[in-house]
Tab-separated table of C-alpha atoms and ligand atoms in Angstrom:
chain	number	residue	atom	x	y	z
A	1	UNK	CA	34.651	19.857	1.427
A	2	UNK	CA	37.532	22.388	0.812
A	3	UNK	CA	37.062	23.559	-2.699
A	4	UNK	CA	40.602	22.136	-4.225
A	5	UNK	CA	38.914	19.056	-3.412
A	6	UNK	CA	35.997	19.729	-4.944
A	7	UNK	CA	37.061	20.698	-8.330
A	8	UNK	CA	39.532	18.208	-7.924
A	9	UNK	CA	37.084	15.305	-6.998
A	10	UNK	CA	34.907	16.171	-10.416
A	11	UNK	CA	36.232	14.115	-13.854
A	12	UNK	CA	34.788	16.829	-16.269
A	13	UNK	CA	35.506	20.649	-15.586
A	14	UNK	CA	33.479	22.293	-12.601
A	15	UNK	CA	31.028	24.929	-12.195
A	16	UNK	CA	30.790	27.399	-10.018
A	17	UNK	CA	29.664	31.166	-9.622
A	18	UNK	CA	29.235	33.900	-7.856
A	19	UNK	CA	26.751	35.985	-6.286
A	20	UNK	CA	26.530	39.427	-4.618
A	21	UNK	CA	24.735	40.176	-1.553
A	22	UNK	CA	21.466	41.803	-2.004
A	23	UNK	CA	20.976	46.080	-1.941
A	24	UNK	CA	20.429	47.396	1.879
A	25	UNK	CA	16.571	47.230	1.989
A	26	UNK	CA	15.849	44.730	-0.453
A	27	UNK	CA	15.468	40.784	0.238
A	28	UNK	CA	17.416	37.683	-0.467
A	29	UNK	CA	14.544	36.188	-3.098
A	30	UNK	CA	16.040	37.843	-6.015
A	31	UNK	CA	19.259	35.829	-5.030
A	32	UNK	CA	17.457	32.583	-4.532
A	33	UNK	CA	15.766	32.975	-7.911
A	34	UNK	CA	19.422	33.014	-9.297
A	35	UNK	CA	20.704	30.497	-7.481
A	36	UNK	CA	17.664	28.290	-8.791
A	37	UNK	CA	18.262	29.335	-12.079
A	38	UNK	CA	21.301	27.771	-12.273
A	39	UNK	CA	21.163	25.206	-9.579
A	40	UNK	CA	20.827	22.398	-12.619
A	41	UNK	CA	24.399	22.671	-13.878
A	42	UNK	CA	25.536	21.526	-10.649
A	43	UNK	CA	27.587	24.053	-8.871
A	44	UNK	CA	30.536	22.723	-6.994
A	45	UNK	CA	30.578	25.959	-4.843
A	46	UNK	CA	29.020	29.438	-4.659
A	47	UNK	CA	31.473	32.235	-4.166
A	48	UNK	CA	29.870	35.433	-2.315
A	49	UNK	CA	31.035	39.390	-2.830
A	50	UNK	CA	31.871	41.416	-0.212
A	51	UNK	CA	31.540	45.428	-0.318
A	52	UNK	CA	33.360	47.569	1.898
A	53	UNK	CA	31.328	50.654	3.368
A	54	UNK	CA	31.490	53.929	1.802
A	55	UNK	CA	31.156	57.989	2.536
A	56	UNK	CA	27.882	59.536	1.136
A	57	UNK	CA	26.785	63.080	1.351
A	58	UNK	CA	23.433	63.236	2.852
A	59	UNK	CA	21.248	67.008	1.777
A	60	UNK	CA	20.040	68.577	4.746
A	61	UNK	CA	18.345	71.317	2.174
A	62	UNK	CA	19.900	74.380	4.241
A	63	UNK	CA	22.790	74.553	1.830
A	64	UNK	CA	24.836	71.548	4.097
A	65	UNK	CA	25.536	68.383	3.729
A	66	UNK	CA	25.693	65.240	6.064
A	67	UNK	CA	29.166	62.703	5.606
A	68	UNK	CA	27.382	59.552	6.498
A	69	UNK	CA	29.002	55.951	5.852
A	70	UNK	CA	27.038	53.380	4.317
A	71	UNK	CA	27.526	49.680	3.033
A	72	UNK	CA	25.337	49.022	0.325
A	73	UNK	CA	25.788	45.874	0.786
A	74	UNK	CA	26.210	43.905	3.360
A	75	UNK	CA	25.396	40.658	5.052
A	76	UNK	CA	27.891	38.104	3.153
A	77	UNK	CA	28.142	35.953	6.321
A	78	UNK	CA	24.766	35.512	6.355
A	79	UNK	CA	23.672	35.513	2.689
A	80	UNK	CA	26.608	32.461	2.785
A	81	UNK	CA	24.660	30.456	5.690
A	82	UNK	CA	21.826	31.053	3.788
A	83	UNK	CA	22.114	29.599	1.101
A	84	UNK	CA	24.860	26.529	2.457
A	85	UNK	CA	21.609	26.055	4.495
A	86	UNK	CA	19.132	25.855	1.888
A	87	UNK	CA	20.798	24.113	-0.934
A	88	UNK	CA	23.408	22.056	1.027
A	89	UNK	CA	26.205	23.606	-1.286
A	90	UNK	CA	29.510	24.861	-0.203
A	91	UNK	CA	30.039	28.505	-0.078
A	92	UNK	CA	32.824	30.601	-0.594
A	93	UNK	CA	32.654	33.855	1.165
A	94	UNK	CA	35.044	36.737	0.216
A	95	UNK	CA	37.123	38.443	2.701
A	96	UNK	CA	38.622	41.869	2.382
A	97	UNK	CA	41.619	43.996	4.191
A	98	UNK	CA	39.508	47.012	2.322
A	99	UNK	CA	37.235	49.032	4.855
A	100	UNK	CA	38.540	46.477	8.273
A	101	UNK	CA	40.437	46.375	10.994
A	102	UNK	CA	41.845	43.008	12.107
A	103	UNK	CA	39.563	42.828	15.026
A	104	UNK	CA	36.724	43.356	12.302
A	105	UNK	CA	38.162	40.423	10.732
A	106	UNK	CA	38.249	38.392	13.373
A	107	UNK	CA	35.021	38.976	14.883
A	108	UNK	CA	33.947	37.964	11.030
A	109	UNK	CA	36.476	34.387	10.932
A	110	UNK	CA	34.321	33.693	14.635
A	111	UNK	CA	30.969	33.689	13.002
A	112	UNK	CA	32.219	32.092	9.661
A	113	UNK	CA	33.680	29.535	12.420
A	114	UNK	CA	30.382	29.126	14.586
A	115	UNK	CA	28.819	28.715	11.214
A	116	UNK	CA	30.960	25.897	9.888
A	117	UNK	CA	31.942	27.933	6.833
A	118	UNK	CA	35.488	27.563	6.486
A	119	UNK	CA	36.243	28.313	2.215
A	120	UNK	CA	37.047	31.437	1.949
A	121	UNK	CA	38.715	34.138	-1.240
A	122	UNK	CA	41.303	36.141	0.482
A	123	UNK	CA	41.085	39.553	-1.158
A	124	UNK	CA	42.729	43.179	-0.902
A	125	UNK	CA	39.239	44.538	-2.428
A	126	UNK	CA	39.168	47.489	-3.921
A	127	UNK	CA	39.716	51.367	-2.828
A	128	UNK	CA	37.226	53.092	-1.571
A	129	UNK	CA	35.183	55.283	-3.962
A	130	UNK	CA	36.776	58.753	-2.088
A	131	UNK	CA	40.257	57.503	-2.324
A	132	UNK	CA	42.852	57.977	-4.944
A	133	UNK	CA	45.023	55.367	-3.930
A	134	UNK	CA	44.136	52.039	-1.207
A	135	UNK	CA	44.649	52.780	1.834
A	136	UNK	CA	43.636	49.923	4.455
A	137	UNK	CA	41.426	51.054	7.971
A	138	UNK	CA	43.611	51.466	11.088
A	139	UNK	CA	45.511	48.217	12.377
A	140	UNK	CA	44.115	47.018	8.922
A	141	UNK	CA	45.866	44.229	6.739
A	142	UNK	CA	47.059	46.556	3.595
A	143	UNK	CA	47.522	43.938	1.232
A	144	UNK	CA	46.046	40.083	0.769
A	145	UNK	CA	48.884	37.882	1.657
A	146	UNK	CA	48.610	39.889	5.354
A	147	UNK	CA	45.022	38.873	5.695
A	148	UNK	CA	46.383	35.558	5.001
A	149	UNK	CA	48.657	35.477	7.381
A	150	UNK	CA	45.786	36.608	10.010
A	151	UNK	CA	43.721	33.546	8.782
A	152	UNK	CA	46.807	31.405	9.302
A	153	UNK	CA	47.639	33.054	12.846
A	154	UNK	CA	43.534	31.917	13.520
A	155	UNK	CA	44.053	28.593	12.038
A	156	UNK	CA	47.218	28.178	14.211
A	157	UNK	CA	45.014	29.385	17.410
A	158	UNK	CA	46.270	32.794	17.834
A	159	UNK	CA	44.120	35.513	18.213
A	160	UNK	CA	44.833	39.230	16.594
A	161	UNK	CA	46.262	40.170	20.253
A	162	UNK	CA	48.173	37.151	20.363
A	163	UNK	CA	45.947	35.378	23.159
A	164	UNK	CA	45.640	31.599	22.545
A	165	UNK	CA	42.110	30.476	20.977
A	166	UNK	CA	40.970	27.691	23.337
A	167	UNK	CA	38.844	25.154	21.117
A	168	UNK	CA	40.065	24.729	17.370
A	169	UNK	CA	38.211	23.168	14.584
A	170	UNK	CA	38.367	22.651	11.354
A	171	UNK	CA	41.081	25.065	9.929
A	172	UNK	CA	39.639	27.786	7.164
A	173	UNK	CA	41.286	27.345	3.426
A	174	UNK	CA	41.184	29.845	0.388
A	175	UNK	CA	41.984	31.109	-2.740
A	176	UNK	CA	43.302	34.179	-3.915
A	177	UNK	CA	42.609	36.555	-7.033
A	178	UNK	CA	45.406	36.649	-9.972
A	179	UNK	CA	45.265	39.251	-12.909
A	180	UNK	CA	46.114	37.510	-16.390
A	181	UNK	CA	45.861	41.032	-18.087
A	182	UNK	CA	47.890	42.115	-14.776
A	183	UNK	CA	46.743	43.785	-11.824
A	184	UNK	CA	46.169	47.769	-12.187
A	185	UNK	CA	48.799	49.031	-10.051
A	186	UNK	CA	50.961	46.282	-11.020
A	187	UNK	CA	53.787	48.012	-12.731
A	188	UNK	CA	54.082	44.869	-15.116
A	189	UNK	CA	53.103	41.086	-15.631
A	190	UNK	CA	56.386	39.524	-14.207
A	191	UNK	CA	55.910	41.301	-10.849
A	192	UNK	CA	52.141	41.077	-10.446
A	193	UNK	CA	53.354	37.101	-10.558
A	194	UNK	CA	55.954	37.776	-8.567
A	195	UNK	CA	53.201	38.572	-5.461
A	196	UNK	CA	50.720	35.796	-6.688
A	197	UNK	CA	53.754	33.205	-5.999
A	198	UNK	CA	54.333	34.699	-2.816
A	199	UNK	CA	50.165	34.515	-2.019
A	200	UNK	CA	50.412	30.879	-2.961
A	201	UNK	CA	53.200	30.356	-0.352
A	202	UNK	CA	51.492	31.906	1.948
A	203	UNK	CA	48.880	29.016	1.968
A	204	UNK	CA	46.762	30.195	-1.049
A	205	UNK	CA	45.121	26.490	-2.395
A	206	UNK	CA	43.959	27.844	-5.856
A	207	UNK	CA	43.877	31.590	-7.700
A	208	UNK	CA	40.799	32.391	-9.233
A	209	UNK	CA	41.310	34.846	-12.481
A	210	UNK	CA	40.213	38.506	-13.373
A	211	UNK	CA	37.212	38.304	-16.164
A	212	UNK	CA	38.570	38.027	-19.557
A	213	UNK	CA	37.797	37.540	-23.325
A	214	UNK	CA	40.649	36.762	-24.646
A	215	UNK	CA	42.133	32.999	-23.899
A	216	UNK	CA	45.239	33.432	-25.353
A	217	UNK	CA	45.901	36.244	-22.509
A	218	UNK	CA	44.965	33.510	-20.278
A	219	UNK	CA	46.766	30.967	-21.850
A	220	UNK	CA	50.018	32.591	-21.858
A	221	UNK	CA	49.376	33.412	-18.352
A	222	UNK	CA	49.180	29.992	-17.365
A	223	UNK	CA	52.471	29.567	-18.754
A	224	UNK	CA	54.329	32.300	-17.149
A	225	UNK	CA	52.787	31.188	-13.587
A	226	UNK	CA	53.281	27.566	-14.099
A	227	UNK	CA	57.805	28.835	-15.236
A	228	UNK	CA	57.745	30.459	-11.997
A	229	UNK	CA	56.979	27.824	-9.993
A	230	UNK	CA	53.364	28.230	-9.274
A	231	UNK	CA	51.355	24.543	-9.651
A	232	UNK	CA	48.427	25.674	-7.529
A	233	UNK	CA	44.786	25.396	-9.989
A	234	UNK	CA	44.179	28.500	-11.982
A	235	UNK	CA	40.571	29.153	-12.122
A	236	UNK	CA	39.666	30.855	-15.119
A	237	UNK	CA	36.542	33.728	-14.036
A	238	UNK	CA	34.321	34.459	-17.043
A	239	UNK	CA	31.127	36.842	-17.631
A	240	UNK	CA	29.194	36.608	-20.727
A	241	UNK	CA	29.362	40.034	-22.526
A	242	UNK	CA	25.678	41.484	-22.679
A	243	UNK	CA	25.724	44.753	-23.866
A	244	UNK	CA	26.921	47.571	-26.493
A	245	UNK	CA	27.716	49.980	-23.423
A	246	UNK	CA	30.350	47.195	-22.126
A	247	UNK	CA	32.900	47.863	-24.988
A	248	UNK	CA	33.692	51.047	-22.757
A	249	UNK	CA	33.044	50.146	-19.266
A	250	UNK	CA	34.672	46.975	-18.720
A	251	UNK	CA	37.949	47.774	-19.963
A	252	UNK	CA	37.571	50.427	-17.769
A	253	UNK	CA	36.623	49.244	-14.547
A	254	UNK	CA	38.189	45.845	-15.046
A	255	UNK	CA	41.120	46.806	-16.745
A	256	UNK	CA	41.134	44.346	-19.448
A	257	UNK	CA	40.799	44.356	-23.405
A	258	UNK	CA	37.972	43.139	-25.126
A	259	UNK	CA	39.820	41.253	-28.252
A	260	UNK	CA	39.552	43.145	-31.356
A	261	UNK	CA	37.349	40.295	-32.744
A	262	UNK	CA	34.892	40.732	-30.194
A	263	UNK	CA	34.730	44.581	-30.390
A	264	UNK	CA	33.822	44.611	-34.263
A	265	UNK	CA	31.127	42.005	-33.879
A	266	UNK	CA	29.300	43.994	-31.210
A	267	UNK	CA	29.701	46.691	-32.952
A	268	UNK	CA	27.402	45.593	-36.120
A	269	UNK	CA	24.524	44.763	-32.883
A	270	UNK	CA	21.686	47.126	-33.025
A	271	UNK	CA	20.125	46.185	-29.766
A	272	UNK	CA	21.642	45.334	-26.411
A	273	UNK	CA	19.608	41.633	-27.283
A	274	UNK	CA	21.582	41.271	-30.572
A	275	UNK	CA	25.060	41.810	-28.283
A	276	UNK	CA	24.019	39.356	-25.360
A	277	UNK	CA	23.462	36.952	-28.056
A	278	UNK	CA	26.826	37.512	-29.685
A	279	UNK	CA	28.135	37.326	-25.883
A	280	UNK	CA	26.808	33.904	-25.116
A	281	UNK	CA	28.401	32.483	-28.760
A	282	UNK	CA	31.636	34.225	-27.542
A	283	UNK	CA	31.538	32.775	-24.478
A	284	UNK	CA	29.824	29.496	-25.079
A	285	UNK	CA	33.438	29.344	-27.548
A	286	UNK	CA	35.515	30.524	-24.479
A	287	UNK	CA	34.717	28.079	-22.214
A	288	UNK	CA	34.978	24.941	-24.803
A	289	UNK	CA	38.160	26.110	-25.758
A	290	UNK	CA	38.743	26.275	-21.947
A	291	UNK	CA	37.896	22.654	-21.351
A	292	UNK	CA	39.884	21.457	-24.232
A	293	UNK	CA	42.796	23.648	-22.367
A	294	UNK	CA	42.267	20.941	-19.212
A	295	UNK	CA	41.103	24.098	-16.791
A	296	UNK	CA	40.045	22.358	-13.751
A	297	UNK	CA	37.047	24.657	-12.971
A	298	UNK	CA	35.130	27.489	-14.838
A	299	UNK	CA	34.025	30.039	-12.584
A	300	UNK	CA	31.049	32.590	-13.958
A	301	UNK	CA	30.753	36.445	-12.720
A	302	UNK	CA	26.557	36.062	-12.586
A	303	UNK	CA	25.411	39.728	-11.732
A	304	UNK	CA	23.473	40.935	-14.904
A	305	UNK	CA	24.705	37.895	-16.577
A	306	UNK	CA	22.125	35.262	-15.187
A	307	UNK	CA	20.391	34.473	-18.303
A	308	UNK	CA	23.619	34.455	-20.578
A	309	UNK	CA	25.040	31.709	-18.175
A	310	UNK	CA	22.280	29.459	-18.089
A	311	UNK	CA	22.579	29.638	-21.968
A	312	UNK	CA	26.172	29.031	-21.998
A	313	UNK	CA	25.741	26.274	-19.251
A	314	UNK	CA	23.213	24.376	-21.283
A	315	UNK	CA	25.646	24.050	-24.799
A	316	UNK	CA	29.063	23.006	-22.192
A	317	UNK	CA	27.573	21.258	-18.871
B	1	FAD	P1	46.719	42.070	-3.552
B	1	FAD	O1	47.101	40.646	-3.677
B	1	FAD	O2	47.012	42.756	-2.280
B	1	FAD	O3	47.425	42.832	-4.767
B	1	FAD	C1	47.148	44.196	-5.065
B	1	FAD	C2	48.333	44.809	-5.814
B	1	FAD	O4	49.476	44.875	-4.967
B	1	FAD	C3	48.793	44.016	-7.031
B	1	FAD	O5	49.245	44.947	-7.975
B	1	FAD	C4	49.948	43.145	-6.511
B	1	FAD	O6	50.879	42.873	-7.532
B	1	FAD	C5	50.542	44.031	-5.425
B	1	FAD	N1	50.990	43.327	-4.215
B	1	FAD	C6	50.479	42.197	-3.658
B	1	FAD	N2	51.076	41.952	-2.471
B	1	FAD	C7	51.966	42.940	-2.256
B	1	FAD	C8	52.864	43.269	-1.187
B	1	FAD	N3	52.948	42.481	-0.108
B	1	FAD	N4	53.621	44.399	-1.293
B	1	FAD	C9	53.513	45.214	-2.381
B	1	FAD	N5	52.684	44.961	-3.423
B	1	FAD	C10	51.911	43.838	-3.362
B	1	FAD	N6	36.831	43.321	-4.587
B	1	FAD	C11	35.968	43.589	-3.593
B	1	FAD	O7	35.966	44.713	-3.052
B	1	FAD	N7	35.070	42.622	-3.158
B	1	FAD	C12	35.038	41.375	-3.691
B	1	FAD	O8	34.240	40.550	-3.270
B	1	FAD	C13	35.953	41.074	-4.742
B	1	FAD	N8	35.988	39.838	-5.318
B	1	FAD	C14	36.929	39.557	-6.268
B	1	FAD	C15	37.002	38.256	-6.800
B	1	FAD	C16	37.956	37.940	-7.774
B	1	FAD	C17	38.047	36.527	-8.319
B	1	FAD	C18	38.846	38.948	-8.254
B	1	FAD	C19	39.860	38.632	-9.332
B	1	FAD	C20	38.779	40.235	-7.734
B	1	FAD	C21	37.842	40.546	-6.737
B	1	FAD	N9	37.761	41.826	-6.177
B	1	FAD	C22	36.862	42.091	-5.172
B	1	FAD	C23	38.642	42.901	-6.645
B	1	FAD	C24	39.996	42.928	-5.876
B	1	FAD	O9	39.749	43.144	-4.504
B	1	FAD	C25	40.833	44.060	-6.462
B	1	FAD	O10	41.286	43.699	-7.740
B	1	FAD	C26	41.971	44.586	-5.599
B	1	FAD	O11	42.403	45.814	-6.174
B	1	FAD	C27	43.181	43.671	-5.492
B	1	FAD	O12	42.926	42.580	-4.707
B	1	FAD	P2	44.031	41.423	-4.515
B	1	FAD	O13	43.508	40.500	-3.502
B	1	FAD	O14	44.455	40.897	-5.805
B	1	FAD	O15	45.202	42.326	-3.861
């Protein structure tokens, strides 16, 4: 079942989370052990990351070095079957222009189609860790509502090279990613928007949010989507906050504010212990505030937030 209907089908707010892909070399336990761990709230859907490859330097030890690429993590088509296998649940996998060509693409909508995975989040993903500034592969989709037309062009029965695709089945659907503290390179709110209605018109069924803290941010955001004309679901994306050294790093690498409120209580923590519990009272607060809001769906970042959730789950679910 598409996810709209999902989280449309449930009375009382879904849940939902995501995973990433285990580390190259490791196995897919660890991610069962999650999924287990919070398999009693009910899940509607499981959403899985994708990582685009990346240059490393390799030491030969004779003074040179060895430009290798490497994807940390891969195998989100599979990690997906997995686990729709295993625990009958739909699964969302995320799709990137970043780091592939259309014909990569396709060759990855085939599988998902053999598979009978057809929910997908259509992403740009992010730049590559060498690059200043995005820059998409050769013959690669440069921004997300291109990769949606792609999908759509597939759904239609048109291949990259425009030959027709023989057999069709079910058609794939998706959601998008919207910003309510703005994207990065957005140069402000009302334009960021601008693209997300575009997205939407594109054939985007729901937008799932950017982490935040702060609901008014999200609150008001809801507002300016729903004045431009956008009445697709807004699915609010939350992580507990679970420790001291996140007051730095995740307005930096997500680009949002933790609310002053927030920032002075962690401060008083001693331990990393003392500010996961202050995290799960935040967010436990969040989310109720949330439901009383009418959000259709709450859906959790999980990675090195496992725990937290399961905490939070247990006070809202
Ligand atoms: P786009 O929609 O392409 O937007 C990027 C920027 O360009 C925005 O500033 C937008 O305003 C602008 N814009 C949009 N369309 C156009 C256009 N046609 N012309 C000019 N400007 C335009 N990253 C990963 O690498 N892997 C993941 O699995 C992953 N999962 C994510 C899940 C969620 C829910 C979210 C919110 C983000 C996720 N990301 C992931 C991060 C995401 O890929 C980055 O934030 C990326 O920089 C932007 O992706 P996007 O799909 O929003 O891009």
């Amino acid at each position: 079942m598409r996810v709209v209907d999902l989280i449309k089908k449930t009375d009382s707010t879904a849940f939902s989370f995501e995973v990433l892909p285990p580390i190259k070399g490791t196995g897919i336990e660890k991610l069962y052990d999650t999924i287990e761990t919070l398999l009693e709230f009910d899940p509607k859907y499981i959403n899985i990351t994708t990582h685009r490859s990346e240059y490393v330097y390799k030491d030969l030890g004779n003074g040179l070095f060895e430009r290798n690429r490497l994807r940390r993590r891969p195998g989100t088509v599979a990690v997906a079957a997995a686990l729709s296998n295993k625990y009958r649940i739909t699964t969302v996998p995320h799709i990137l222009c970043s780091g592939f060509s259309r014909e990569d693409i396709e060759y990855e909508l085939l599988d998902l189609q053999f598979l009978g995975i057809t929910d997908l989040l259509v992403l740009r993903g992010d730049k590559a860790k060498h690059e200043s500034t995005f820059t998409p592969e050769p013959n690669g989709p440069s921004h997300a509502i291109e990769l949606e037309e792609q999908i759509n062009n597939f759904n239609n029965g048109v291949f990259v090279d425009g030959s027709p695709i023989k057999i069709t089945r079910t058609p794939f659907s998706y959601g998008i990613a919207c910003y309510p503290e703005k994207h990065e390179e957005s140069p402000n709110l009302d334009q960021d928007i601008y693209w997300l209605k575009k997205k939407v018109e594109a054939g985007a069924e729901y937008a799932v949010t950017q982490l935040f803290y702060d609901n008014k941010k999200f609150f008001k955001f809801v507002e300016k989507v729903r004045e431009a004309g956008i009445d697709t679901p807004i699915i609010p994306g939350i992580k507990p906050f679970r420790k001291l050294s996140q007051l730095t790093v995740v307005p930096k690498t997500f680009k949002v504010d933790i609310p002053q409120e927030l920032a002075l209580e962690a401060l008083k923590c001693q331990t990393d212990e003392e500010a996961s519990q202050l995290g799960v009272e935040w967010c436990i607060n969040q989310c109720k505030e949330l439901i009383n809001y009418g959000v259709p769906s709450i859906h959790f970042y999980s990675v090195g937030a496992v725990d937290s959730i399961k905490q939070v789950a247990k006070v809202i679910y």
